Short mmCIF file of C-alpha atoms in Angstrom, two decimals:
data_model
loop_
_atom_site.label_atom_id
_atom_site.label_comp_id
_atom_site.label_asym_id
_atom_site.label_seq_id
_atom_site.Cartn_x
_atom_site.Cartn_y
_atom_site.Cartn_z
CA MET A 1 -133.93 -52.81 -29.80
CA THR A 2 -135.99 -49.83 -28.71
CA ALA A 3 -135.01 -47.85 -31.85
CA THR A 4 -136.69 -50.54 -34.02
CA ASP A 5 -139.81 -50.58 -31.86
CA ASN A 6 -141.23 -47.37 -33.37
CA VAL A 7 -140.42 -48.25 -37.01
CA THR A 8 -142.69 -51.26 -37.54
CA ARG A 9 -143.92 -54.03 -35.41
CA VAL A 10 -142.61 -56.92 -37.26
CA PRO A 11 -138.86 -56.16 -36.88
CA ALA A 12 -139.51 -55.42 -33.20
CA ASN A 13 -140.96 -58.88 -32.81
CA VAL A 14 -138.14 -60.43 -34.82
CA ASP A 15 -135.65 -58.49 -32.69
CA ARG A 16 -137.38 -59.61 -29.51
CA ALA A 17 -137.43 -63.21 -30.72
CA ALA A 18 -133.77 -63.05 -31.54
CA ALA A 19 -133.01 -61.58 -28.14
CA ASN A 20 -135.04 -64.36 -26.47
CA ALA A 21 -133.17 -67.03 -28.53
CA ARG A 22 -129.90 -65.48 -27.47
CA MET A 23 -131.01 -65.43 -23.86
CA ARG A 24 -132.03 -69.14 -24.10
CA GLU A 25 -128.68 -69.91 -25.62
CA VAL A 26 -126.84 -68.20 -22.78
CA LEU A 27 -129.02 -69.93 -20.23
CA ALA A 28 -128.50 -73.31 -21.84
CA ARG A 29 -124.77 -72.72 -21.61
CA PHE A 30 -124.49 -71.53 -18.08
CA MET A 31 -127.35 -73.22 -16.31
CA PRO A 32 -125.98 -76.82 -16.18
CA PRO A 33 -122.64 -75.96 -14.43
CA PHE A 34 -124.48 -73.43 -12.16
CA VAL A 35 -127.04 -75.97 -11.11
CA LEU A 36 -124.37 -78.61 -10.42
CA LEU A 37 -122.29 -76.14 -8.33
CA VAL A 38 -125.31 -75.14 -6.28
CA GLY A 39 -126.23 -78.84 -5.84
CA VAL A 40 -122.70 -79.66 -4.51
CA ILE A 41 -122.74 -76.69 -2.13
CA VAL A 42 -126.17 -77.66 -0.74
CA VAL A 43 -125.15 -81.34 -0.19
CA TRP A 44 -121.90 -80.17 1.40
CA GLU A 45 -123.68 -77.79 3.77
CA ALA A 46 -126.21 -80.50 4.66
CA VAL A 47 -123.62 -83.22 5.26
CA SER A 48 -121.55 -80.98 7.57
CA ARG A 49 -124.62 -79.89 9.55
CA ILE A 50 -126.24 -83.37 9.81
CA PHE A 51 -123.06 -85.20 10.70
CA LYS A 52 -121.64 -82.30 12.69
CA VAL A 53 -118.28 -82.50 10.88
CA PRO A 54 -115.68 -80.58 13.03
CA GLU A 55 -114.84 -77.24 11.47
CA PHE A 56 -111.08 -77.83 11.39
CA VAL A 57 -111.66 -80.95 9.29
CA LEU A 58 -114.19 -79.68 6.77
CA PRO A 59 -115.90 -76.35 7.39
CA ALA A 60 -119.39 -75.77 5.99
CA PRO A 61 -119.82 -73.52 2.90
CA SER A 62 -121.66 -70.98 5.10
CA THR A 63 -118.72 -70.83 7.46
CA ILE A 64 -116.32 -70.34 4.55
CA VAL A 65 -118.45 -67.49 3.23
CA ALA A 66 -118.47 -65.91 6.68
CA VAL A 67 -114.65 -66.15 6.77
CA LEU A 68 -114.40 -64.76 3.31
CA ILE A 69 -116.28 -61.68 4.44
CA ALA A 70 -114.61 -61.37 7.83
CA HIS A 71 -111.09 -61.57 6.36
CA GLN A 72 -111.79 -59.81 3.10
CA ARG A 73 -109.04 -57.27 3.56
CA ASP A 74 -106.36 -59.81 4.34
CA LEU A 75 -107.57 -62.10 1.63
CA GLY A 76 -107.81 -59.24 -0.81
CA TYR A 77 -104.20 -58.21 -0.20
CA ALA A 78 -103.01 -61.83 -0.43
CA ALA A 79 -104.93 -62.19 -3.69
CA PHE A 80 -103.28 -59.04 -5.00
CA VAL A 81 -99.82 -60.31 -4.16
CA THR A 82 -100.50 -63.67 -5.82
CA ALA A 83 -102.15 -62.07 -8.88
CA ARG A 84 -99.13 -59.84 -9.38
CA GLU A 85 -96.83 -62.91 -9.34
CA VAL A 86 -99.11 -64.86 -11.72
CA LEU A 87 -99.37 -61.86 -14.10
CA TRP A 88 -95.64 -61.18 -14.29
CA GLY A 89 -94.77 -64.85 -14.47
CA PHE A 90 -97.49 -65.52 -17.15
CA VAL A 91 -96.44 -62.55 -19.36
CA LEU A 92 -92.76 -63.56 -19.19
CA SER A 93 -93.68 -67.21 -19.90
CA GLY A 94 -95.63 -66.08 -22.99
CA ILE A 95 -92.82 -63.90 -24.29
CA ILE A 96 -90.03 -66.42 -23.56
CA GLY A 97 -92.10 -69.39 -24.82
CA ALA A 98 -92.98 -67.59 -28.08
CA ALA A 99 -89.35 -66.46 -28.53
CA VAL A 100 -88.09 -69.99 -28.05
CA ALA A 101 -90.59 -71.35 -30.67
CA LEU A 102 -89.63 -68.58 -33.13
CA VAL A 103 -85.96 -69.25 -32.80
CA ILE A 104 -86.40 -72.99 -33.21
CA ALA A 105 -88.63 -72.56 -36.23
CA ARG A 106 -86.56 -69.84 -37.94
CA PHE A 107 -83.04 -71.10 -37.33
CA ALA A 108 -83.18 -74.74 -38.14
CA THR A 109 -79.74 -75.78 -37.01
CA PHE A 110 -79.83 -73.86 -33.78
CA GLY A 111 -83.39 -75.24 -33.28
CA ARG A 112 -82.11 -78.79 -33.58
CA ALA A 113 -79.49 -78.04 -30.88
CA LEU A 114 -82.00 -76.26 -28.67
CA TYR A 115 -85.06 -78.45 -28.88
CA PRO A 116 -83.65 -81.57 -27.06
CA LEU A 117 -82.33 -79.36 -24.30
CA VAL A 118 -85.67 -77.71 -23.84
CA VAL A 119 -87.32 -81.09 -23.62
CA LEU A 120 -84.66 -82.33 -21.26
CA PHE A 121 -85.26 -79.26 -19.02
CA GLN A 122 -88.97 -79.90 -19.15
CA ASN A 123 -88.31 -83.25 -17.43
CA VAL A 124 -86.60 -81.67 -14.40
CA PRO A 125 -89.25 -81.50 -11.60
CA LYS A 126 -89.22 -77.76 -11.41
CA VAL A 127 -91.07 -77.60 -8.14
CA ALA A 128 -87.83 -78.96 -6.65
CA LEU A 129 -86.08 -75.76 -7.87
CA ALA A 130 -88.27 -73.52 -5.77
CA PRO A 131 -85.97 -73.60 -2.73
CA LEU A 132 -83.02 -72.79 -4.97
CA PHE A 133 -84.83 -69.75 -6.40
CA ILE A 134 -85.64 -68.53 -2.87
CA LEU A 135 -81.90 -68.92 -2.08
CA TRP A 136 -80.93 -66.92 -5.20
CA PHE A 137 -83.68 -64.35 -5.50
CA GLY A 138 -84.97 -63.75 -2.00
CA PHE A 139 -88.48 -64.01 -0.60
CA ASP A 140 -90.24 -61.39 -2.70
CA LEU A 141 -91.69 -61.42 -6.23
CA ALA A 142 -88.63 -62.49 -8.17
CA PRO A 143 -88.30 -66.17 -7.15
CA LYS A 144 -92.02 -66.77 -7.81
CA VAL A 145 -91.85 -65.21 -11.22
CA VAL A 146 -88.75 -67.28 -12.14
CA LEU A 147 -90.48 -70.49 -10.93
CA ILE A 148 -93.59 -69.68 -12.92
CA VAL A 149 -91.53 -69.02 -16.10
CA VAL A 150 -89.68 -72.33 -15.83
CA ILE A 151 -92.91 -74.16 -15.30
CA ALA A 152 -95.14 -72.31 -17.80
CA PHE A 153 -93.02 -71.39 -20.78
CA PHE A 154 -92.90 -74.91 -22.18
CA PRO A 155 -96.53 -75.31 -23.25
CA VAL A 156 -96.38 -71.97 -24.85
CA ALA A 157 -93.27 -72.86 -26.80
CA ILE A 158 -94.40 -76.27 -27.86
CA ASN A 159 -97.85 -75.19 -28.97
CA MET A 160 -96.59 -72.22 -30.86
CA LEU A 161 -93.86 -74.31 -32.52
CA VAL A 162 -96.55 -76.72 -33.82
CA GLY A 163 -98.50 -73.70 -35.18
CA LEU A 164 -95.39 -72.34 -36.92
CA GLN A 165 -94.68 -75.77 -38.52
CA THR A 166 -98.07 -76.85 -39.61
CA VAL A 167 -98.40 -74.50 -42.51
CA ASP A 168 -99.63 -75.68 -45.85
CA SER A 169 -96.57 -76.68 -47.86
CA ASN A 170 -98.30 -75.70 -51.13
CA LEU A 171 -98.85 -72.19 -49.74
CA VAL A 172 -95.17 -71.96 -48.80
CA ALA A 173 -94.35 -73.16 -52.38
CA LEU A 174 -96.49 -70.42 -53.83
CA MET A 175 -94.89 -67.80 -51.68
CA ARG A 176 -91.42 -69.01 -52.55
CA SER A 177 -92.39 -68.97 -56.26
CA VAL A 178 -92.90 -65.24 -56.09
CA GLY A 179 -89.53 -64.79 -54.32
CA ALA A 180 -90.72 -64.52 -50.72
CA SER A 181 -87.82 -64.78 -48.20
CA ARG A 182 -87.88 -66.99 -45.18
CA ASN A 183 -88.61 -63.94 -43.05
CA VAL A 184 -91.56 -62.94 -45.23
CA ILE A 185 -92.97 -66.41 -45.02
CA LEU A 186 -92.51 -66.48 -41.27
CA TRP A 187 -94.13 -63.05 -40.83
CA ARG A 188 -96.99 -63.39 -43.28
CA ILE A 189 -97.94 -67.00 -42.98
CA GLN A 190 -96.29 -68.93 -40.14
CA ILE A 191 -96.80 -66.41 -37.35
CA PRO A 192 -100.53 -65.73 -38.09
CA ASN A 193 -101.05 -69.45 -38.49
CA SER A 194 -99.49 -70.08 -35.09
CA LEU A 195 -101.60 -67.66 -33.17
CA PRO A 196 -104.51 -70.01 -32.39
CA TYR A 197 -101.97 -72.59 -31.20
CA LEU A 198 -100.26 -69.93 -29.13
CA MET A 199 -103.54 -69.10 -27.40
CA ALA A 200 -104.08 -72.75 -26.56
CA GLY A 201 -100.59 -72.80 -25.11
CA LEU A 202 -101.28 -69.63 -23.09
CA LYS A 203 -104.40 -71.20 -21.59
CA VAL A 204 -102.36 -74.10 -20.32
CA ALA A 205 -99.66 -71.70 -19.21
CA VAL A 206 -101.96 -69.50 -17.08
CA THR A 207 -103.17 -72.46 -15.18
CA LEU A 208 -99.61 -73.58 -14.51
CA ALA A 209 -98.76 -70.02 -13.52
CA VAL A 210 -101.25 -70.05 -10.70
CA ILE A 211 -99.83 -73.39 -9.52
CA GLY A 212 -96.30 -71.97 -9.79
CA ALA A 213 -97.21 -68.89 -7.74
CA ILE A 214 -98.77 -71.01 -4.93
CA VAL A 215 -95.89 -73.49 -4.87
CA GLY A 216 -93.40 -70.60 -4.90
CA GLU A 217 -95.17 -69.11 -1.87
CA PHE A 218 -95.11 -72.45 -0.09
CA ALA A 219 -91.37 -72.60 -0.51
CA GLY A 220 -90.93 -69.27 1.14
CA ALA A 221 -92.97 -66.07 1.24
CA GLN A 222 -94.25 -63.33 3.47
CA ALA A 223 -97.51 -62.69 1.71
CA GLY A 224 -99.91 -64.15 -0.82
CA LEU A 225 -102.71 -66.72 -1.02
CA GLY A 226 -100.25 -69.68 -0.91
CA TYR A 227 -98.55 -68.20 2.06
CA MET A 228 -101.92 -67.68 3.66
CA ILE A 229 -103.02 -71.31 3.00
CA GLN A 230 -99.84 -72.55 4.63
CA PHE A 231 -100.06 -70.23 7.59
CA ALA A 232 -103.75 -70.88 8.22
CA SER A 233 -103.35 -74.69 8.00
CA THR A 234 -100.58 -74.56 10.71
CA GLN A 235 -102.98 -72.62 12.81
CA MET A 236 -105.84 -75.19 12.18
CA GLN A 237 -107.89 -72.39 10.61
CA THR A 238 -109.32 -74.63 7.97
CA ALA A 239 -112.13 -72.33 7.01
CA LEU A 240 -109.47 -69.66 6.14
CA VAL A 241 -107.60 -72.27 4.07
CA PHE A 242 -110.81 -72.84 2.10
CA ALA A 243 -111.49 -69.13 1.77
CA ALA A 244 -107.99 -68.70 0.28
CA LEU A 245 -108.65 -71.62 -2.00
CA VAL A 246 -111.83 -69.97 -3.24
CA GLU A 247 -109.82 -66.86 -4.05
CA VAL A 248 -107.19 -68.90 -5.83
CA SER A 249 -109.81 -70.54 -7.98
CA VAL A 250 -111.56 -67.28 -8.84
CA LEU A 251 -108.14 -65.75 -9.68
CA GLY A 252 -107.29 -68.69 -11.99
CA MET A 253 -110.71 -68.43 -13.73
CA LEU A 254 -110.36 -64.71 -14.21
CA PHE A 255 -107.03 -65.17 -15.92
CA TYR A 256 -108.25 -68.11 -17.98
CA TYR A 257 -111.34 -66.33 -19.26
CA ALA A 258 -109.42 -63.13 -19.90
CA ILE A 259 -107.30 -65.15 -22.36
CA GLU A 260 -110.30 -66.76 -23.86
CA TRP A 261 -111.87 -63.35 -24.32
CA ILE A 262 -108.77 -62.09 -26.11
CA GLU A 263 -108.84 -65.17 -28.32
CA ARG A 264 -112.49 -64.69 -29.28
CA ARG A 265 -111.97 -61.04 -29.85
CA TYR A 266 -108.81 -61.08 -32.01
CA ILE A 267 -108.37 -64.59 -33.35
CA ASP A 268 -111.74 -65.11 -34.93
CA TRP A 269 -110.82 -67.27 -37.97
CA MET A 270 -110.53 -70.50 -36.07
CA PRO A 271 -113.70 -72.38 -35.10
CA HIS A 272 -113.99 -72.23 -31.30
CA THR A 273 -114.63 -75.30 -29.14
CA ALA A 274 -116.97 -74.55 -26.27
CA MET B 1 -80.84 -78.94 -66.71
CA THR B 2 -79.94 -76.87 -69.78
CA SER B 3 -81.43 -73.44 -69.66
CA THR B 4 -82.90 -73.40 -73.21
CA ILE B 5 -84.11 -75.94 -75.69
CA ALA B 6 -84.03 -75.30 -79.36
CA PRO B 7 -87.63 -74.78 -80.47
CA VAL B 8 -89.12 -77.22 -82.96
CA PRO B 9 -89.66 -75.05 -86.08
CA HIS B 10 -93.12 -76.08 -87.20
CA ALA B 11 -94.77 -76.26 -83.79
CA PRO B 12 -93.84 -73.45 -81.42
CA ALA B 13 -94.26 -75.27 -78.10
CA HIS B 14 -95.01 -73.13 -75.11
CA ILE B 15 -94.30 -75.94 -72.73
CA LEU B 16 -91.91 -78.70 -73.70
CA ALA B 17 -90.78 -81.77 -71.80
CA ARG B 18 -88.29 -84.25 -73.22
CA ASN B 19 -87.42 -87.64 -71.76
CA VAL B 20 -88.26 -86.55 -68.27
CA CYS B 21 -87.59 -89.20 -65.51
CA VAL B 22 -88.23 -88.60 -61.78
CA ASP B 23 -87.00 -91.01 -59.10
CA PHE B 24 -88.08 -90.77 -55.47
CA THR B 25 -85.95 -92.32 -52.80
CA VAL B 26 -87.98 -93.53 -49.83
CA ALA B 27 -86.17 -95.39 -47.02
CA GLY B 28 -83.21 -96.05 -49.24
CA ARG B 29 -85.18 -97.54 -52.06
CA VAL B 30 -85.32 -95.80 -55.41
CA THR B 31 -88.75 -95.71 -57.05
CA ARG B 32 -89.22 -94.47 -60.62
CA VAL B 33 -92.22 -92.18 -60.45
CA LEU B 34 -92.03 -90.84 -64.04
CA ASN B 35 -90.41 -92.68 -66.84
CA ASP B 36 -89.25 -91.03 -70.09
CA VAL B 37 -92.10 -88.55 -70.35
CA SER B 38 -92.23 -86.17 -73.28
CA LEU B 39 -94.99 -83.72 -74.15
CA SER B 40 -95.44 -80.43 -75.76
CA VAL B 41 -98.16 -77.85 -75.28
CA PRO B 42 -98.75 -75.07 -77.85
CA LYS B 43 -99.10 -71.49 -76.79
CA GLY B 44 -102.66 -70.83 -75.73
CA GLY B 45 -103.39 -74.56 -75.64
CA PHE B 46 -105.51 -76.41 -73.08
CA VAL B 47 -103.95 -79.74 -72.17
CA SER B 48 -105.08 -82.28 -69.57
CA LEU B 49 -103.12 -85.03 -67.82
CA ILE B 50 -105.35 -87.83 -66.86
CA GLY B 51 -104.58 -91.23 -65.25
CA PRO B 52 -105.11 -93.42 -62.19
CA SER B 53 -103.71 -92.57 -58.74
CA GLY B 54 -100.03 -93.04 -58.63
CA CYS B 55 -99.41 -92.49 -62.33
CA GLY B 56 -97.32 -89.43 -61.50
CA LYS B 57 -99.60 -86.82 -63.11
CA SER B 58 -99.29 -84.42 -60.19
CA THR B 59 -95.55 -85.09 -60.11
CA LEU B 60 -95.35 -84.20 -63.82
CA LEU B 61 -97.27 -81.02 -63.20
CA LYS B 62 -94.86 -80.15 -60.31
CA VAL B 63 -91.93 -80.66 -62.71
CA LEU B 64 -93.55 -78.44 -65.37
CA ALA B 65 -94.36 -75.81 -62.68
CA GLY B 66 -90.80 -75.71 -61.38
CA LEU B 67 -91.72 -77.03 -57.96
CA LEU B 68 -89.74 -80.23 -58.50
CA ALA B 69 -86.55 -80.87 -60.39
CA PRO B 70 -86.52 -83.91 -62.69
CA THR B 71 -83.98 -86.66 -62.15
CA SER B 72 -83.15 -86.42 -65.82
CA GLY B 73 -84.57 -84.94 -68.94
CA ASP B 74 -85.28 -81.41 -70.18
CA VAL B 75 -88.16 -79.06 -69.50
CA SER B 76 -88.77 -75.65 -70.85
CA VAL B 77 -91.59 -73.19 -70.35
CA ALA B 78 -91.71 -70.21 -72.69
CA GLY B 79 -88.14 -71.01 -73.75
CA VAL B 80 -86.60 -71.02 -70.29
CA THR B 81 -86.37 -73.55 -67.44
CA PRO B 82 -89.47 -73.87 -65.21
CA VAL B 83 -87.62 -72.34 -62.26
CA GLU B 84 -86.66 -69.38 -64.42
CA ALA B 85 -90.19 -69.18 -65.75
CA VAL B 86 -91.57 -69.12 -62.18
CA ARG B 87 -89.02 -66.42 -61.28
CA GLN B 88 -90.28 -64.34 -64.22
CA ARG B 89 -93.88 -64.94 -62.90
CA ARG B 90 -94.91 -66.75 -66.12
CA ILE B 91 -96.43 -69.66 -64.25
CA GLY B 92 -99.49 -69.53 -62.04
CA ILE B 93 -100.43 -72.51 -59.87
CA VAL B 94 -103.77 -73.69 -58.63
CA PHE B 95 -103.86 -76.69 -56.21
CA GLN B 96 -106.64 -79.06 -55.36
CA GLU B 97 -107.12 -77.22 -52.06
CA ALA B 98 -107.64 -73.48 -52.40
CA THR B 99 -104.77 -72.91 -49.90
CA LEU B 100 -106.12 -69.52 -48.82
CA LEU B 101 -105.05 -67.70 -45.73
CA PRO B 102 -108.07 -68.19 -43.28
CA TRP B 103 -107.45 -64.92 -41.49
CA LYS B 104 -107.63 -62.77 -44.68
CA ASN B 105 -110.63 -61.87 -46.73
CA ALA B 106 -111.00 -62.85 -50.41
CA LEU B 107 -109.55 -59.53 -51.67
CA ASP B 108 -106.47 -59.80 -49.43
CA ASN B 109 -106.00 -63.37 -50.40
CA VAL B 110 -105.91 -62.41 -54.07
CA ALA B 111 -103.51 -59.62 -53.24
CA MET B 112 -101.26 -61.88 -51.19
CA LEU B 113 -98.78 -63.01 -53.85
CA MET B 114 -98.78 -59.58 -55.57
CA GLN B 115 -97.69 -57.98 -52.31
CA VAL B 116 -94.65 -60.06 -52.34
CA ALA B 117 -93.97 -60.15 -56.16
CA HIS B 118 -94.71 -56.49 -56.76
CA ALA B 119 -93.38 -55.03 -53.50
CA SER B 120 -92.66 -51.72 -55.22
CA ARG B 121 -96.24 -51.15 -56.31
CA SER B 122 -98.48 -49.14 -54.04
CA GLY B 123 -101.10 -50.81 -51.88
CA ASP B 124 -103.94 -49.14 -53.82
CA GLU B 125 -102.59 -50.36 -57.16
CA ILE B 126 -102.47 -53.91 -55.83
CA ARG B 127 -105.92 -53.77 -54.21
CA GLN B 128 -107.35 -52.41 -57.51
CA ARG B 129 -105.82 -55.30 -59.44
CA ALA B 130 -107.07 -57.74 -56.82
CA ALA B 131 -110.55 -56.29 -57.16
CA ASP B 132 -110.35 -56.59 -60.93
CA MET B 133 -109.36 -60.23 -60.63
CA LEU B 134 -112.24 -60.96 -58.23
CA ARG B 135 -114.59 -59.39 -60.76
CA LEU B 136 -113.10 -61.63 -63.48
CA VAL B 137 -114.00 -64.75 -61.40
CA GLY B 138 -117.35 -63.23 -60.56
CA LEU B 139 -116.72 -62.76 -56.83
CA GLU B 140 -116.65 -58.94 -56.58
CA ARG B 141 -119.44 -59.08 -53.94
CA ALA B 142 -117.51 -61.54 -51.78
CA ALA B 143 -114.41 -59.39 -51.54
CA GLN B 144 -114.79 -58.83 -47.78
CA LYS B 145 -115.60 -62.45 -46.90
CA ARG B 146 -113.20 -64.85 -45.26
CA PRO B 147 -112.57 -68.23 -46.78
CA ALA B 148 -114.62 -69.91 -44.07
CA GLN B 149 -117.62 -67.88 -45.29
CA LEU B 150 -117.19 -69.03 -48.92
CA SER B 151 -118.31 -72.29 -50.57
CA GLY B 152 -115.71 -74.70 -51.88
CA GLY B 153 -116.23 -73.51 -55.50
CA MET B 154 -115.92 -69.91 -54.44
CA ARG B 155 -112.75 -70.65 -52.53
CA GLN B 156 -111.32 -72.25 -55.66
CA ARG B 157 -112.24 -69.22 -57.67
CA VAL B 158 -110.41 -66.97 -55.24
CA SER B 159 -107.41 -69.26 -55.66
CA MET B 160 -107.68 -68.89 -59.44
CA ALA B 161 -107.95 -65.12 -59.11
CA ARG B 162 -104.81 -65.18 -56.96
CA ALA B 163 -102.98 -67.05 -59.74
CA LEU B 164 -104.31 -64.82 -62.52
CA ALA B 165 -103.44 -61.67 -60.62
CA LEU B 166 -99.79 -62.11 -61.44
CA ASP B 167 -100.79 -62.31 -65.13
CA PRO B 168 -98.91 -65.62 -65.89
CA GLU B 169 -98.72 -67.01 -69.42
CA VAL B 170 -99.29 -70.50 -68.16
CA LEU B 171 -101.75 -71.79 -65.60
CA MET B 172 -100.87 -75.11 -63.99
CA MET B 173 -103.85 -76.64 -62.20
CA ASP B 174 -103.55 -79.75 -60.05
CA GLU B 175 -107.04 -81.34 -59.72
CA PRO B 176 -108.48 -77.91 -58.99
CA PHE B 177 -112.07 -79.17 -58.87
CA GLY B 178 -111.30 -82.57 -57.19
CA ALA B 179 -112.74 -81.56 -53.94
CA LEU B 180 -116.03 -80.15 -55.27
CA ASP B 181 -119.40 -81.74 -55.78
CA ALA B 182 -120.54 -82.80 -59.26
CA ILE B 183 -122.75 -79.82 -60.05
CA THR B 184 -120.18 -77.26 -58.84
CA ARG B 185 -117.57 -79.13 -60.84
CA GLU B 186 -119.41 -78.63 -64.08
CA GLU B 187 -120.03 -74.98 -63.30
CA MET B 188 -116.33 -74.54 -62.64
CA SER B 189 -115.52 -76.28 -65.96
CA ASP B 190 -117.69 -73.83 -67.86
CA PHE B 191 -116.15 -70.99 -65.87
CA LEU B 192 -112.61 -72.19 -66.57
CA LEU B 193 -113.30 -72.36 -70.36
CA GLU B 194 -114.63 -68.88 -70.27
CA ILE B 195 -111.55 -67.59 -68.40
CA TRP B 196 -109.32 -69.45 -70.87
CA GLU B 197 -111.04 -68.00 -73.90
CA ARG B 198 -110.93 -64.51 -72.37
CA THR B 199 -107.30 -64.53 -71.15
CA LYS B 200 -105.73 -66.85 -73.81
CA LYS B 201 -103.52 -68.49 -71.09
CA THR B 202 -101.83 -71.80 -71.73
CA ILE B 203 -103.39 -74.26 -69.39
CA VAL B 204 -102.22 -77.58 -68.06
CA LEU B 205 -104.82 -79.40 -65.99
CA VAL B 206 -104.38 -82.53 -63.97
CA THR B 207 -107.64 -84.43 -63.43
CA HIS B 208 -108.99 -87.84 -62.87
CA SER B 209 -112.37 -87.04 -64.49
CA ILE B 210 -112.73 -88.32 -68.04
CA ASP B 211 -115.64 -85.97 -68.78
CA GLU B 212 -113.82 -82.98 -67.45
CA ALA B 213 -110.67 -83.81 -69.48
CA ALA B 214 -112.67 -84.31 -72.70
CA PHE B 215 -114.86 -81.25 -72.28
CA LEU B 216 -112.09 -78.85 -71.47
CA SER B 217 -109.02 -79.95 -73.34
CA GLY B 218 -107.70 -79.65 -76.87
CA GLU B 219 -105.42 -82.54 -76.10
CA VAL B 220 -105.52 -85.13 -73.35
CA HIS B 221 -102.36 -86.99 -72.22
CA VAL B 222 -103.38 -90.39 -70.85
CA MET B 223 -101.05 -91.70 -68.25
CA ALA B 224 -100.49 -95.07 -66.66
CA ALA B 225 -98.70 -96.06 -63.41
CA ASN B 226 -95.76 -98.22 -62.46
CA PRO B 227 -93.73 -96.52 -63.67
CA GLY B 228 -95.66 -93.30 -64.45
CA ARG B 229 -95.64 -92.71 -68.21
CA ILE B 230 -97.76 -91.17 -71.00
CA LEU B 231 -99.67 -93.85 -72.87
CA GLU B 232 -101.04 -91.61 -75.49
CA ALA B 233 -101.49 -87.96 -76.43
CA MET B 234 -105.02 -87.82 -77.64
CA PRO B 235 -106.47 -84.79 -79.49
CA ILE B 236 -110.09 -84.03 -78.70
CA GLY B 237 -111.78 -83.30 -82.06
CA LEU B 238 -114.51 -81.09 -80.47
CA PRO B 239 -114.61 -77.51 -81.70
CA TYR B 240 -114.47 -74.54 -79.35
CA PRO B 241 -116.37 -72.69 -77.98
CA ARG B 242 -117.80 -75.57 -76.00
CA ASN B 243 -120.95 -75.52 -74.00
CA GLU B 244 -123.72 -77.75 -72.53
CA GLU B 245 -124.41 -79.15 -75.98
CA SER B 246 -120.83 -80.32 -76.36
CA TYR B 247 -121.54 -83.08 -73.88
CA ALA B 248 -124.10 -84.50 -76.41
CA ALA B 249 -121.85 -84.18 -79.45
CA PRO B 250 -120.65 -87.41 -81.09
CA GLU B 251 -116.99 -86.25 -80.87
CA PHE B 252 -117.43 -85.99 -77.14
CA ALA B 253 -118.81 -89.51 -76.88
CA ARG B 254 -116.02 -90.85 -79.14
CA ALA B 255 -113.31 -89.07 -77.05
CA THR B 256 -114.62 -90.22 -73.69
CA SER B 257 -115.10 -93.84 -74.75
CA ARG B 258 -111.56 -93.91 -76.18
CA LEU B 259 -110.19 -92.28 -73.04
CA ARG B 260 -112.01 -94.85 -70.93
CA ARG B 261 -110.57 -97.69 -72.98
CA LEU B 262 -107.02 -96.27 -72.74
CA LEU B 263 -107.33 -95.88 -68.95
CA LYS B 264 -108.60 -99.47 -68.56
CA GLU B 265 -105.78 -100.68 -70.77
CA GLY B 266 -103.23 -98.93 -68.62
CA HIS B 267 -104.85 -100.34 -65.52
CA ARG B 268 -104.79 -103.88 -66.89
CA GLN B 269 -101.10 -103.56 -67.73
CA VAL B 270 -100.43 -102.61 -64.12
CA ARG B 271 -102.33 -105.49 -62.70
CA ALA B 272 -100.65 -107.89 -65.14
CA ALA B 273 -97.17 -106.69 -64.16
#
């Protein structure tokens, strides 16, 4: 902007106007949720002060912030442990989900055999498997990662499969007409076509991954935000529970927006919904 | 299907269909979609198939283009079966939708089929040819644009450039301008005539527009539904090159009114049946 300032006045004005318009757009997008959030916090704070709600039932936001600051080292470490579980679990869910979708799409017969089994498995309440994974894989990272994968690979697989299968049949006919093999069609048309669907699946998966990590830690852990929530609640340290919940939410949002950023950056041919 | 058909001596047909029938089986019921259709298109000819929805005009085009095998009857394109003609890259196809890859720009979309068909050619060679084709359809300045940034007419021209890039002898077009607005449609008609006169391709066009059929074609095959069949092969006695003024010519008026009458007749027959 400063570079154009010394050329002529008009472009500078135009530039400034454009910058202002962009600023207004950003404000219009972020203001409403921000205002709502602040409003909820203010009401919450007021209610807990006016009615003198006991801290072990519902701590005031100011108390939670104080705990967040006082326990920042413990919370930070717990968040690191949980984030590591989420990251590993999520990445493996993505890889395994995409692989399942590719196998089903590419090898029709095997796909017909595999698909109902995948759906059947989806209907097993996987949270119930958590104690089993603790039994098999110990108390550390592994059982949480396995639990996340069994919970989160399904939306990835199902979304990507839809993307692989909803290709224009005329386009496929054209490709066949010039002698394209199934692999060429998969590689040049089906896979690129599936990427926006894959991203939608990954967004669902990352949310499930956070849930999986917390549940996994509930079932048995020595560290992490889920472990901390459980530990603090048995000690009636409700403010600490809330502080951990805040960190879980922030963690989940960071992962979610990281994926959204990748989507906007690299898959820019699909119109984005806000 | 037999692989070759003896050519008729006096009229060397580029595309020949004889007694073609197509049955579709839906939920165990057999429906005759095309009944005993025969037609011939001379080399370098421009022929339209026109008819109401459900008359099988698109099905007939698919049969001619080798995308669908007829239940019975013989089809030959350039002396071989359509499937063989497709394999020899003698047939280019343009659909109603441009069917472009949304993640590739216009140039790469034009290059797409060549990259598969001419895998041995270098990338530069293919890009050069794609750029030439874009110039042919007047889109050299839109080479870097994605389909979403192009208008419907421009997308359809990219689709035509993609078909022409393989230098087919025959261009099969299935309602290529059906999704466009009236003004763009007429522009595309002019443009298609220009391309045809310049490249000397044999063109088969499916359309439901009487004006479009009469303005573009040397011969119009009027079809009727239930079962899909050709009512009449009607030559359009309007000399080429055609332009704006052709729409005002008496031959044009005669052709369109006769086409209209034939289409109505076919429609009445269906309703009576």
